[in-house]
mmCIF file of C-alpha atoms in Angstrom:
data_model
loop_
_atom_site.group_PDB
_atom_site.id
_atom_site.type_symbol
_atom_site.label_atom_id
_atom_site.label_comp_id
_atom_site.label_asym_id
_atom_site.label_seq_id
_atom_site.Cartn_x
_atom_site.Cartn_y
_atom_site.Cartn_z
ATOM 1 C CA THR A 1 -0.623 0.713 -0.951
ATOM 2 C CA MET A 2 -3.012 3.292 -2.241
ATOM 3 C CA GLU A 3 -5.467 3.751 -5.064
ATOM 4 C CA PRO A 4 -5.468 6.999 -7.095
ATOM 5 C CA PRO A 5 -8.210 9.625 -6.809
ATOM 6 C CA PRO A 6 -11.295 9.336 -9.032
ATOM 7 C CA SER A 7 -9.911 11.697 -11.690
ATOM 8 C CA LEU A 8 -7.056 9.282 -12.331
ATOM 9 C CA THR A 9 -9.061 6.049 -12.609
ATOM 10 C CA ARG A 10 -10.992 4.367 -15.393
ATOM 11 C CA PRO A 11 -12.916 1.482 -13.820
ATOM 12 C CA ALA A 12 -15.248 1.143 -16.798
ATOM 13 C CA THR A 13 -12.288 0.572 -19.092
ATOM 14 C CA ARG A 14 -10.804 -2.008 -16.740
ATOM 15 C CA ARG A 15 -14.098 -3.879 -16.502
ATOM 16 C CA ARG A 16 -14.483 -3.872 -20.271
ATOM 17 C CA VAL A 17 -10.980 -5.153 -20.940
ATOM 18 C CA ALA A 18 -10.763 -7.874 -18.284
ATOM 19 C CA GLY A 19 -13.881 -7.852 -16.141
ATOM 20 C CA PHE A 20 -12.256 -8.860 -12.905
ATOM 21 C CA ALA A 21 -11.021 -8.357 -9.503
ATOM 22 C CA CYS A 22 -8.910 -5.487 -8.466
ATOM 23 C CA ALA A 23 -9.275 -1.782 -9.105
ATOM 24 C CA ALA A 24 -5.594 -1.747 -9.974
ATOM 25 C CA ILE A 25 -5.403 -4.901 -11.976
ATOM 26 C CA LEU A 26 -5.304 -3.326 -15.411
ATOM 27 C CA GLY A 27 -4.923 0.347 -14.581
ATOM 28 C CA SER A 28 -2.078 -0.174 -12.153
ATOM 29 C CA CYS A 29 -0.141 -3.313 -12.994
ATOM 30 C CA LEU A 30 3.097 -3.152 -11.091
ATOM 31 C CA VAL A 31 4.991 -6.192 -10.198
ATOM 32 C CA LEU A 32 8.328 -5.047 -8.844
ATOM 33 C CA SER A 33 7.894 -4.513 -5.103
ATOM 34 C CA LEU A 34 9.868 -5.930 -2.226
ATOM 35 C CA ARG A 35 8.175 -7.043 0.950
ATOM 36 C CA HIS A 36 10.149 -8.330 3.897
ATOM 37 C CA ALA A 37 8.487 -9.440 7.128
ATOM 38 C CA THR A 38 11.251 -10.000 9.642
ATOM 39 C CA LYS A 39 11.611 -10.503 13.340
ATOM 40 C CA GLU A 40 15.394 -9.992 13.621
ATOM 41 C CA ALA A 41 16.338 -6.517 14.679
ATOM 42 C CA GLY A 42 13.479 -4.422 15.971
ATOM 43 C CA PRO A 43 11.652 -1.374 14.657
ATOM 44 C CA PHE A 44 13.502 0.055 11.671
ATOM 45 C CA LEU A 45 16.156 -2.434 10.580
ATOM 46 C CA SER A 46 19.834 -1.584 10.440
ATOM 47 C CA SER A 47 21.543 -0.896 7.128
ATOM 48 C CA THR A 48 23.333 -4.241 7.395
ATOM 49 C CA SER A 49 20.108 -6.217 7.796
ATOM 50 C CA LEU A 50 18.530 -4.370 4.888
ATOM 51 C CA ALA A 51 21.538 -5.053 2.675
ATOM 52 C CA LYS A 52 21.158 -8.768 3.420
ATOM 53 C CA THR A 53 17.513 -8.571 2.418
ATOM 54 C CA ARG A 54 18.421 -6.936 -0.884
ATOM 55 C CA THR A 55 21.157 -9.382 -1.819
ATOM 56 C CA GLY A 56 18.920 -12.347 -1.129
ATOM 57 C CA MET A 57 15.857 -11.039 -2.934
ATOM 58 C CA GLN A 58 16.003 -13.240 -6.022
ATOM 59 C CA ALA A 59 15.933 -16.372 -3.887
ATOM 60 C CA THR A 60 13.276 -15.337 -1.392
ATOM 61 C CA ARG A 61 10.951 -12.817 -3.010
ATOM 62 C CA GLY A 62 10.109 -14.045 -6.483
ATOM 63 C CA PHE A 63 12.464 -11.937 -8.611
ATOM 64 C CA SER A 64 13.653 -13.436 -11.853
ATOM 65 C CA GLN A 65 17.408 -13.991 -12.054
ATOM 66 C CA ARG A 66 17.588 -11.408 -14.834
ATOM 67 C CA GLN A 67 15.779 -8.806 -12.736
ATOM 68 C CA ALA A 68 17.930 -9.456 -9.703
ATOM 69 C CA LYS A 69 21.096 -9.167 -11.759
ATOM 70 C CA SER A 70 20.018 -5.931 -13.411
ATOM 71 C CA LEU A 71 18.850 -4.384 -10.128
ATOM 72 C CA ALA A 72 21.834 -5.427 -8.002
ATOM 73 C CA PRO A 73 24.139 -2.532 -9.050
ATOM 74 C CA LEU A 74 21.329 -0.019 -8.524
ATOM 75 C CA LEU A 75 20.479 -1.421 -5.112
ATOM 76 C CA ALA A 76 24.126 -1.466 -4.094
ATOM 77 C CA ARG A 77 24.579 2.137 -5.228
ATOM 78 C CA GLU A 78 21.504 3.224 -3.284
ATOM 79 C CA ALA A 79 22.472 1.320 -0.126
ATOM 80 C CA ALA A 80 25.028 3.810 1.189
ATOM 81 C CA PRO A 81 24.706 3.500 4.972
ATOM 82 C CA LEU A 82 23.599 6.315 7.223
ATOM 83 C CA GLY A 83 25.895 7.568 9.981
ATOM 84 C CA SER A 84 26.365 5.400 13.052
ATOM 85 C CA ALA A 85 24.372 7.780 15.254
ATOM 86 C CA THR A 86 21.431 7.629 12.839
ATOM 87 C CA ARG A 87 21.609 3.859 12.634
ATOM 88 C CA ALA A 88 21.652 3.598 16.402
ATOM 89 C CA SER A 89 18.587 5.825 16.681
ATOM 90 C CA MET A 90 16.735 3.570 14.219
ATOM 91 C CA LEU A 91 17.168 0.419 16.355
ATOM 92 C CA ARG A 92 14.551 -0.570 18.930
ATOM 93 C CA PRO A 93 14.062 -3.685 21.071
ATOM 94 C CA TRP A 94 11.633 -6.261 19.724
ATOM 95 C CA ALA A 95 8.494 -7.417 21.427
ATOM 96 C CA ALA A 96 7.592 -11.114 21.402
ATOM 97 C CA ALA A 97 8.062 -12.540 17.924
ATOM 98 C CA LYS A 98 4.938 -13.106 15.876
ATOM 99 C CA PRO A 99 4.712 -16.545 14.168
ATOM 100 C CA GLU A 100 5.520 -16.451 10.480
ATOM 101 C CA GLU A 101 2.460 -16.483 8.223
ATOM 102 C CA PRO A 102 2.260 -19.290 5.655
ATOM 103 C CA THR A 103 3.391 -18.298 2.165
ATOM 104 C CA VAL A 104 0.942 -20.631 0.426
ATOM 105 C CA LEU A 105 -2.852 -20.356 0.434
ATOM 106 C CA THR A 106 -5.287 -23.165 1.139
ATOM 107 C CA ILE A 107 -8.299 -23.449 -1.167
ATOM 108 C CA SER A 108 -11.357 -25.690 -1.090
ATOM 109 C CA ARG A 109 -10.453 -27.747 -4.161
ATOM 110 C CA GLU A 110 -7.466 -29.071 -6.056
ATOM 111 C CA LEU A 111 -5.990 -27.106 -8.943
ATOM 112 C CA PRO A 112 -7.060 -28.880 -12.156
ATOM 113 C CA GLU A 113 -3.989 -29.967 -14.119
ATOM 114 C CA PHE A 114 -3.421 -29.489 -17.846
ATOM 115 C CA LYS A 115 -5.383 -31.938 -20.000
ATOM 116 C CA LYS A 116 -4.524 -30.367 -23.343
ATOM 117 C CA GLY A 117 -1.548 -28.666 -24.919
ATOM 118 C CA LEU A 118 -0.353 -31.209 -27.453
ATOM 119 C CA LYS A 119 0.351 -30.014 -30.994
ATOM 120 C CA ASP A 120 -2.815 -31.674 -32.295
ATOM 121 C CA ASP A 121 -4.863 -30.616 -29.235
ATOM 122 C CA PRO A 122 -3.812 -27.060 -28.322
ATOM 123 C CA TYR A 123 -5.396 -24.708 -25.837
ATOM 124 C CA ASP A 124 -7.264 -21.743 -27.276
ATOM 125 C CA LEU A 125 -5.280 -19.518 -24.891
ATOM 126 C CA LEU A 126 -2.173 -19.985 -22.761
ATOM 127 C CA VAL A 127 -1.723 -17.395 -19.992
ATOM 128 C CA VAL A 128 1.721 -17.033 -18.429
ATOM 129 C CA GLY A 129 1.506 -15.636 -14.886
ATOM 130 C CA ALA A 130 -1.221 -16.120 -12.246
ATOM 131 C CA GLY A 131 -1.248 -12.658 -10.716
ATOM 132 C CA PRO A 132 -4.504 -10.661 -10.654
ATOM 133 C CA ALA A 133 -4.153 -9.714 -14.344
ATOM 134 C CA GLY A 134 -3.432 -13.270 -15.474
ATOM 135 C CA LEU A 135 -6.142 -14.861 -13.337
ATOM 136 C CA GLY A 136 -8.683 -12.222 -14.306
ATOM 137 C CA VAL A 137 -8.256 -12.473 -18.051
ATOM 138 C CA ALA A 138 -8.021 -16.287 -17.925
ATOM 139 C CA ASP A 139 -11.284 -16.479 -15.984
ATOM 140 C CA GLU A 140 -12.975 -14.133 -18.439
ATOM 141 C CA ALA A 141 -11.802 -16.282 -21.359
ATOM 142 C CA VAL A 142 -13.011 -19.618 -19.931
ATOM 143 C CA ARG A 143 -16.368 -18.051 -19.096
ATOM 144 C CA ARG A 144 -16.671 -17.197 -22.791
ATOM 145 C CA GLY A 145 -16.147 -20.823 -23.779
ATOM 146 C CA LEU A 146 -12.423 -20.893 -24.597
ATOM 147 C CA SER A 147 -10.083 -23.635 -23.420
ATOM 148 C CA VAL A 148 -7.486 -21.895 -21.246
ATOM 149 C CA GLY A 149 -4.376 -23.034 -19.416
ATOM 150 C CA ILE A 150 -2.428 -20.853 -16.990
ATOM 151 C CA ILE A 151 1.223 -21.330 -16.008
ATOM 152 C CA ASP A 152 2.838 -20.016 -12.837
ATOM 153 C CA PRO A 153 5.747 -21.183 -10.637
ATOM 154 C CA ASN A 154 3.467 -21.161 -7.576
ATOM 155 C CA PRO A 155 -0.215 -20.478 -8.303
ATOM 156 C CA LEU A 156 -1.138 -20.696 -4.590
ATOM 157 C CA GLN A 157 1.500 -18.258 -3.343
ATOM 158 C CA ARG A 158 0.108 -15.427 -1.209
ATOM 159 C CA TRP A 159 0.069 -11.905 -2.648
ATOM 160 C CA PRO A 160 2.163 -9.911 -0.171
ATOM 161 C CA ASN A 161 1.661 -6.235 -1.003
ATOM 162 C CA ASN A 162 -0.626 -4.072 1.103
ATOM 163 C CA TYR A 163 -3.315 -2.474 -1.038
ATOM 164 C CA GLY A 164 -6.083 0.084 -0.561
ATOM 165 C CA VAL A 165 -8.992 0.971 -2.869
ATOM 166 C CA TRP A 166 -11.956 3.286 -3.106
ATOM 167 C CA VAL A 167 -14.905 1.267 -1.817
ATOM 168 C CA ASP A 168 -17.305 2.118 -4.649
ATOM 169 C CA GLU A 169 -14.850 0.918 -7.315
ATOM 170 C CA PHE A 170 -14.371 -2.458 -5.674
ATOM 171 C CA GLU A 171 -18.125 -2.752 -5.140
ATOM 172 C CA ASP A 172 -18.680 -2.073 -8.850
ATOM 173 C CA LEU A 173 -16.296 -4.947 -9.603
ATOM 174 C CA GLY A 174 -18.261 -7.275 -7.318
ATOM 175 C CA HIS A 175 -15.627 -7.593 -4.591
ATOM 176 C CA ALA A 176 -17.129 -5.850 -1.580
ATOM 177 C CA ASP A 177 -16.680 -9.189 0.225
ATOM 178 C CA CYS A 178 -12.881 -8.796 -0.056
ATOM 179 C CA PHE A 179 -12.441 -5.839 2.294
ATOM 180 C CA MET A 180 -10.315 -6.272 5.398
ATOM 181 C CA ARG A 181 -11.034 -2.816 6.833
ATOM 182 C CA THR A 182 -12.937 0.264 5.698
ATOM 183 C CA TRP A 183 -12.803 3.978 6.531
ATOM 184 C CA ASN A 184 -15.534 6.555 5.937
ATOM 185 C CA GLY A 185 -13.157 8.895 4.131
ATOM 186 C CA ALA A 186 -9.574 10.017 3.617
ATOM 187 C CA THR A 187 -7.487 13.146 4.190
ATOM 188 C CA VAL A 188 -4.680 14.918 2.332
ATOM 189 C CA VAL A 189 -2.431 17.351 4.226
ATOM 190 C CA ILE A 190 -0.273 19.627 2.068
ATOM 191 C CA ASP A 191 1.485 21.824 4.642
ATOM 192 C CA ASP A 192 1.207 23.363 8.115
ATOM 193 C CA LYS A 193 -1.189 26.069 6.939
ATOM 194 C CA ASN A 194 -4.048 23.567 7.084
ATOM 195 C CA THR A 195 -3.204 20.778 9.493
ATOM 196 C CA GLN A 196 -6.775 19.456 9.319
ATOM 197 C CA GLY A 197 -6.121 18.707 5.674
ATOM 198 C CA ILE A 198 -8.340 18.393 2.632
ATOM 199 C CA PRO A 199 -11.151 15.884 3.215
ATOM 200 C CA LEU A 200 -11.831 13.238 0.583
ATOM 201 C CA ASN A 201 -15.408 12.254 1.329
ATOM 202 C CA ARG A 202 -15.231 8.862 -0.294
ATOM 203 C CA PRO A 203 -15.070 5.564 1.632
ATOM 204 C CA TYR A 204 -11.746 3.780 1.435
ATOM 205 C CA ALA A 205 -10.822 0.156 2.157
ATOM 206 C CA GLN A 206 -7.907 -2.146 2.722
ATOM 207 C CA VAL A 207 -8.092 -5.246 0.537
ATOM 208 C CA ASP A 208 -7.996 -8.708 2.085
ATOM 209 C CA ARG A 209 -5.449 -10.036 -0.402
ATOM 210 C CA ASP A 210 -5.782 -13.680 0.622
ATOM 211 C CA LYS A 211 -9.556 -13.623 0.317
ATOM 212 C CA LEU A 212 -9.363 -11.915 -3.064
ATOM 213 C CA LYS A 213 -6.910 -14.446 -4.485
ATOM 214 C CA VAL A 214 -8.840 -17.452 -3.121
ATOM 215 C CA LYS A 215 -12.023 -16.036 -4.634
ATOM 216 C CA LEU A 216 -10.411 -15.521 -8.040
ATOM 217 C CA LEU A 217 -8.801 -18.973 -7.994
ATOM 218 C CA GLU A 218 -11.934 -20.853 -6.982
ATOM 219 C CA ARG A 219 -14.118 -18.965 -9.449
ATOM 220 C CA ALA A 220 -11.701 -19.671 -12.284
ATOM 221 C CA ILE A 221 -11.487 -23.362 -11.344
ATOM 222 C CA GLU A 222 -15.279 -23.612 -11.318
ATOM 223 C CA ASN A 223 -15.394 -22.053 -14.785
ATOM 224 C CA GLY A 224 -12.910 -24.595 -16.179
ATOM 225 C CA LEU A 225 -9.427 -23.022 -15.923
ATOM 226 C CA GLU A 226 -6.541 -25.533 -15.845
ATOM 227 C CA PHE A 227 -3.172 -24.968 -14.125
ATOM 228 C CA ARG A 228 0.454 -25.927 -14.645
ATOM 229 C CA GLU A 229 3.209 -25.186 -12.131
ATOM 230 C CA GLY A 230 6.489 -24.145 -13.733
ATOM 231 C CA LYS A 231 8.482 -21.392 -15.397
ATOM 232 C CA VAL A 232 8.146 -20.634 -19.076
ATOM 233 C CA GLU A 233 11.544 -20.598 -20.742
ATOM 234 C CA LYS A 234 10.585 -19.292 -24.170
ATOM 235 C CA VAL A 235 7.814 -19.028 -26.746
ATOM 236 C CA GLU A 236 7.878 -20.037 -30.406
ATOM 237 C CA HIS A 237 5.315 -19.191 -33.054
ATOM 238 C CA PHE A 238 4.169 -21.245 -36.010
ATOM 239 C CA ALA A 239 1.659 -20.740 -38.776
ATOM 240 C CA GLU A 240 -0.944 -22.806 -36.921
ATOM 241 C CA GLY A 241 -0.306 -21.510 -33.419
ATOM 242 C CA SER A 242 2.330 -21.101 -30.732
ATOM 243 C CA ALA A 243 4.254 -23.219 -28.244
ATOM 244 C CA ILE A 244 5.802 -22.376 -24.911
ATOM 245 C CA MET A 245 8.638 -24.336 -23.332
ATOM 246 C CA ILE A 246 8.149 -25.408 -19.687
ATOM 247 C CA ASP A 247 10.890 -27.469 -18.075
ATOM 248 C CA GLY A 248 11.975 -28.716 -21.478
ATOM 249 C CA GLN A 249 8.451 -29.663 -22.575
ATOM 250 C CA GLU A 250 6.433 -27.970 -25.311
ATOM 251 C CA VAL A 251 2.878 -26.861 -24.558
ATOM 252 C CA HIS A 252 0.815 -25.651 -27.514
ATOM 253 C CA GLY A 253 -1.845 -22.987 -27.755
ATOM 254 C CA ARG A 254 -3.485 -20.906 -30.456
ATOM 255 C CA GLN A 255 -2.567 -17.709 -28.596
ATOM 256 C CA VAL A 256 -0.088 -16.857 -25.812
ATOM 257 C CA LEU A 257 -0.735 -14.051 -23.316
ATOM 258 C CA ASP A 258 2.153 -12.710 -21.218
ATOM 259 C CA ALA A 259 0.977 -11.662 -17.726
ATOM 260 C CA THR A 260 4.391 -11.811 -16.037
ATOM 261 C CA GLY A 261 4.527 -8.123 -15.111
ATOM 262 C CA HIS A 262 7.850 -6.323 -15.329
ATOM 263 C CA SER A 263 9.889 -9.495 -15.622
ATOM 264 C CA ARG A 264 9.446 -8.878 -19.388
ATOM 265 C CA ARG A 265 9.995 -12.515 -20.286
ATOM 266 C CA LEU A 266 8.049 -13.111 -23.496
ATOM 267 C CA VAL A 267 6.854 -9.840 -25.009
ATOM 268 C CA GLU A 268 9.235 -7.745 -27.111
ATOM 269 C CA PHE A 269 9.398 -4.007 -26.374
ATOM 270 C CA GLU A 270 9.976 -0.822 -28.320
ATOM 271 C CA ARG A 271 13.119 0.233 -26.472
ATOM 272 C CA GLU A 272 15.271 -0.310 -23.398
ATOM 273 C CA PHE A 273 13.469 -0.174 -20.070
ATOM 274 C CA THR A 274 14.942 2.738 -18.073
ATOM 275 C CA PRO A 275 12.233 3.836 -15.637
ATOM 276 C CA GLY A 276 12.202 6.061 -12.622
ATOM 277 C CA TYR A 277 11.267 4.298 -9.416
ATOM 278 C CA GLN A 278 8.682 4.796 -6.746
ATOM 279 C CA ALA A 279 10.106 3.704 -3.408
ATOM 280 C CA ALA A 280 8.350 3.193 -0.093
ATOM 281 C CA TYR A 281 9.039 1.776 3.326
ATOM 282 C CA GLY A 282 5.993 0.730 5.339
ATOM 283 C CA ALA A 283 5.301 -1.050 8.611
ATOM 284 C CA THR A 284 2.396 -2.211 10.731
ATOM 285 C CA ILE A 285 3.318 -0.900 14.160
ATOM 286 C CA GLU A 286 2.096 -1.201 17.723
ATOM 287 C CA VAL A 287 2.250 2.217 19.397
ATOM 288 C CA GLU A 288 1.529 3.699 22.802
ATOM 289 C CA SER A 289 -1.062 6.026 21.240
ATOM 290 C CA HIS A 290 -1.756 8.178 18.173
ATOM 291 C CA SER A 291 -4.057 11.059 17.230
ATOM 292 C CA TYR A 292 -5.555 9.669 13.998
ATOM 293 C CA GLU A 293 -9.324 9.285 13.737
ATOM 294 C CA LEU A 294 -10.211 5.616 13.382
ATOM 295 C CA ASP A 295 -12.897 6.256 10.747
ATOM 296 C CA LYS A 296 -10.542 8.170 8.401
ATOM 297 C CA MET A 297 -7.279 7.195 6.756
ATOM 298 C CA MET A 298 -4.434 9.561 5.927
ATOM 299 C CA PHE A 299 -4.057 9.401 2.165
ATOM 300 C CA MET A 300 -1.089 11.801 1.983
ATOM 301 C CA ASP A 301 0.712 13.976 4.533
ATOM 302 C CA TRP A 302 3.378 16.098 2.797
ATOM 303 C CA ARG A 303 4.498 18.158 5.818
ATOM 304 C CA ASP A 304 8.249 18.384 6.449
ATOM 305 C CA ASP A 305 8.540 20.528 9.606
ATOM 306 C CA HIS A 306 9.572 17.431 11.577
ATOM 307 C CA LEU A 307 12.747 16.867 9.529
ATOM 308 C CA ASP A 308 16.254 17.866 10.557
ATOM 309 C CA GLU A 309 18.066 20.436 8.405
ATOM 310 C CA ARG A 310 19.881 17.904 6.217
ATOM 311 C CA SER A 311 16.767 15.826 5.599
ATOM 312 C CA LYS A 312 14.663 18.917 4.896
ATOM 313 C CA LYS A 313 17.081 20.027 2.164
ATOM 314 C CA ARG A 314 16.882 16.562 0.616
ATOM 315 C CA ASN A 315 13.093 16.604 0.917
ATOM 316 C CA GLU A 316 12.886 19.906 -0.989
ATOM 317 C CA LYS A 317 14.458 18.153 -3.984
ATOM 318 C CA LEU A 318 12.917 14.714 -3.502
ATOM 319 C CA PRO A 319 9.761 15.045 -1.394
ATOM 320 C CA THR A 320 8.089 12.142 0.376
ATOM 321 C CA PHE A 321 4.728 11.788 2.088
ATOM 322 C CA LEU A 322 3.187 9.723 4.868
ATOM 323 C CA TYR A 323 0.336 7.264 4.274
ATOM 324 C CA VAL A 324 -1.527 5.952 7.335
ATOM 325 C CA MET A 325 -4.163 3.275 7.887
ATOM 326 C CA PRO A 326 -5.331 3.487 11.532
ATOM 327 C CA TYR A 327 -6.455 0.058 12.781
ATOM 328 C CA SER A 328 -7.019 0.719 16.493
ATOM 329 C CA PRO A 329 -5.994 3.257 19.166
ATOM 330 C CA THR A 330 -2.637 1.447 19.447
ATOM 331 C CA LYS A 331 -2.078 -0.111 15.999
ATOM 332 C CA ILE A 332 -1.487 1.616 12.638
ATOM 333 C CA PHE A 333 0.032 0.943 9.245
ATOM 334 C CA VAL A 334 2.423 3.734 8.221
ATOM 335 C CA GLU A 335 4.357 4.187 4.999
ATOM 336 C CA GLU A 336 6.840 6.826 3.808
ATOM 337 C CA THR A 337 6.644 7.129 0.027
ATOM 338 C CA SER A 338 8.561 8.792 -2.786
ATOM 339 C CA LEU A 339 6.272 8.970 -5.799
ATOM 340 C CA VAL A 340 9.082 8.803 -8.361
ATOM 341 C CA ALA A 341 12.815 9.483 -8.568
ATOM 342 C CA ARG A 342 15.748 8.384 -10.679
ATOM 343 C CA PRO A 343 17.717 6.971 -8.948
ATOM 344 C CA PHE A 344 15.272 6.047 -6.232
ATOM 345 C CA ILE A 345 15.464 7.302 -2.659
ATOM 346 C CA PRO A 346 17.299 4.667 -0.567
ATOM 347 C CA PHE A 347 15.229 2.665 1.903
ATOM 348 C CA ASP A 348 17.474 3.764 4.771
ATOM 349 C CA GLU A 349 16.618 7.382 4.012
ATOM 350 C CA LEU A 350 12.896 6.653 3.765
ATOM 351 C CA LYS A 351 13.088 4.801 7.054
ATOM 352 C CA ASP A 352 14.904 7.692 8.728
ATOM 353 C CA ARG A 353 12.364 10.214 7.423
ATOM 354 C CA LEU A 354 9.579 8.036 8.813
ATOM 355 C CA ARG A 355 11.380 7.791 12.167
ATOM 356 C CA GLN A 356 11.669 11.592 12.332
ATOM 357 C CA ARG A 357 8.049 12.003 11.259
ATOM 358 C CA LEU A 358 6.687 9.673 13.917
ATOM 359 C CA GLN A 359 8.862 11.362 16.514
ATOM 360 C CA GLY A 360 7.517 14.762 15.429
ATOM 361 C CA LEU A 361 3.952 13.438 15.728
ATOM 362 C CA GLY A 362 4.669 12.197 19.248
ATOM 363 C CA ILE A 363 4.151 8.555 18.284
ATOM 364 C CA THR A 364 6.222 6.036 20.246
ATOM 365 C CA VAL A 365 6.744 2.691 18.502
ATOM 366 C CA LYS A 366 6.496 -0.297 20.849
ATOM 367 C CA SER A 367 6.956 -3.036 18.239
ATOM 368 C CA ILE A 368 6.695 -3.787 14.524
ATOM 369 C CA GLU A 369 4.330 -6.496 13.300
ATOM 370 C CA ASP A 370 5.624 -6.571 9.735
ATOM 371 C CA GLU A 371 7.530 -4.405 7.261
ATOM 372 C CA GLU A 372 7.172 -3.627 3.574
ATOM 373 C CA TYR A 373 9.845 -2.514 1.109
ATOM 374 C CA CYS A 374 8.412 -1.353 -2.222
ATOM 375 C CA LEU A 375 10.408 -0.571 -5.351
ATOM 376 C CA ILE A 376 8.128 0.262 -8.244
ATOM 377 C CA PRO A 377 9.215 1.005 -11.839
ATOM 378 C CA MET A 378 7.360 4.012 -13.243
ATOM 379 C CA GLY A 379 7.134 5.136 -16.845
ATOM 380 C CA GLY A 380 7.432 1.798 -18.605
ATOM 381 C CA VAL A 381 7.771 1.187 -22.330
ATOM 382 C CA LEU A 382 5.145 -0.252 -24.652
ATOM 383 C CA PRO A 383 5.307 -3.603 -26.455
ATOM 384 C CA LYS A 384 6.281 -3.688 -30.111
ATOM 385 C CA LEU A 385 3.439 -3.892 -32.586
ATOM 386 C CA PRO A 386 2.686 -6.099 -34.342
ATOM 387 C CA GLN A 387 3.865 -9.251 -32.552
ATOM 388 C CA ARG A 388 2.362 -12.664 -31.902
ATOM 389 C CA THR A 389 2.713 -12.702 -28.114
ATOM 390 C CA LEU A 390 0.190 -10.413 -26.441
ATOM 391 C CA GLY A 391 0.674 -8.691 -23.097
ATOM 392 C CA ILE A 392 -1.684 -7.839 -20.253
ATOM 393 C CA GLY A 393 -1.146 -5.816 -17.092
ATOM 394 C CA GLY A 394 2.367 -4.557 -16.332
ATOM 395 C CA THR A 395 3.816 -6.431 -19.301
ATOM 396 C CA ALA A 396 1.658 -4.360 -21.634
ATOM 397 C CA GLY A 397 2.541 -1.030 -20.023
ATOM 398 C CA MET A 398 -0.793 -0.909 -18.164
ATOM 399 C CA VAL A 399 0.779 0.900 -15.222
ATOM 400 C CA HIS A 400 -1.049 3.803 -13.632
ATOM 401 C CA PRO A 401 1.005 6.962 -14.297
ATOM 402 C CA ALA A 402 0.612 8.226 -10.719
ATOM 403 C CA THR A 403 0.858 5.089 -8.577
ATOM 404 C CA GLY A 404 1.769 1.886 -10.408
ATOM 405 C CA TYR A 405 0.499 -0.176 -7.486
ATOM 406 C CA MET A 406 -0.733 -3.739 -7.552
ATOM 407 C CA VAL A 407 -1.135 -6.579 -5.063
ATOM 408 C CA SER A 408 1.124 -9.069 -6.823
ATOM 409 C CA LYS A 409 4.652 -9.067 -8.137
ATOM 410 C CA THR A 410 6.948 -10.789 -10.585
#
C-alpha cells in the first residue's frame, strides 16, 4: 500500500528494463497478498470469520493449489485466537451493506485471441501471467515488432491491492492519468518526542488500479498483443524453441517469459523458498471524525503509547506502524503493518493493535467499507542461471527489499 522513499527506488532502471506502468512493477513485484472485502460481521472481523477466509483462499483469491497447500500450516499456526474479551471488543455493528464490486473489468474492445502458436508458426515470445509485469513487458515487446502471446486464467480480473506512489515517479512513467487521489506530502512519526512528525515534502498519490489495468490492456491490444485464457501446466524446451502446455494443448514460442509472481510455476530457483513475511491488515472506514490533514497522508506512525502492556511488550520485539490515507473528514484508509517477521504477525494481532491505536487517537469507527489482508513474502531467492525460461517481476526476485508491494497477485 505504499511506495518506498526516493533513496530506495530506481525508476530509471525500471523504465529501461520494461518501460511501463507502475512504479512498483519491476522494483517491487509481490504477488502474495490476501484481500477480503466482506459485509458479514462488522468492523474488525472475529477470529472465526478470518479463519474461514484463510481456509477458502485458494478458491476465492487466486492462489495456486500448491501455494495454498504450502501456506495452510503456517496460516493455521498463526491463527491462534485472541481471548474472548478481546474478540468481543473487536466486533461492531454493520452499517447498510455496500453492493459488491464486480471482479471483472469492462474494456472498450474484445481481447484478440491467439492466431499463432503452432510448431511451424510460433510466437516470438510467450508471456505467462497478465499482471503489471507481464502486461508491461508484453506491450514493450509488441511495440518493438515481436509477435507476442500472453496467457492468464482471467486477463480481465480486477487488481485488488491498494497501492500508493510518489507522484513524480508515476508522472515520469506517463501515468498521471491513473491517480485516484493525491496528497501534497507525507509524514513519518517515530515516537512521542515529535508528534508532528518528519515531513516528506513530495506529493503522494493513490493509484486507480482499474484505470491503470484498462489503460495497459487497451494499449497492448492496440499494439498487437494476443490473449489466451487458461493455466499453463508446464513448459518444454527444444532446440528450435519452447512449448507450453495449456489445458492439454501445446502452444509454441521461441522464448517463454514467466511473469506468474511467487507462484513459481515455470522458472527453476537456486534453493528452497523460505522467506520472512510482511503482514498488514487495512480497512477503508467511515468515522465520526479524525485529526488528519486532508492534504497530507501518514506514511508511517511508529508510536506505541496507545498499546496495553502485553501488546507493548510484543511490539518491542515485533514493531508495527500505522499507514493512513485521509479521504474526507469522515472517511480514511488505515493499515497496521509489520515490515517483516518470521513467522509473520497474525492478522488478529494486527487488527487488535489497530483497534487500540484508533481508540488511542480518539477515532470512533462507524462502519467499514472494505478490508484488506496482506501477506507478502520478503527476501526471495533468485532463479538458476543459465536456464531457458526467463523470469520477470516477482518470479525473477525483483522484489523491493523494503516493501515488496505490487497491485496484482498470483
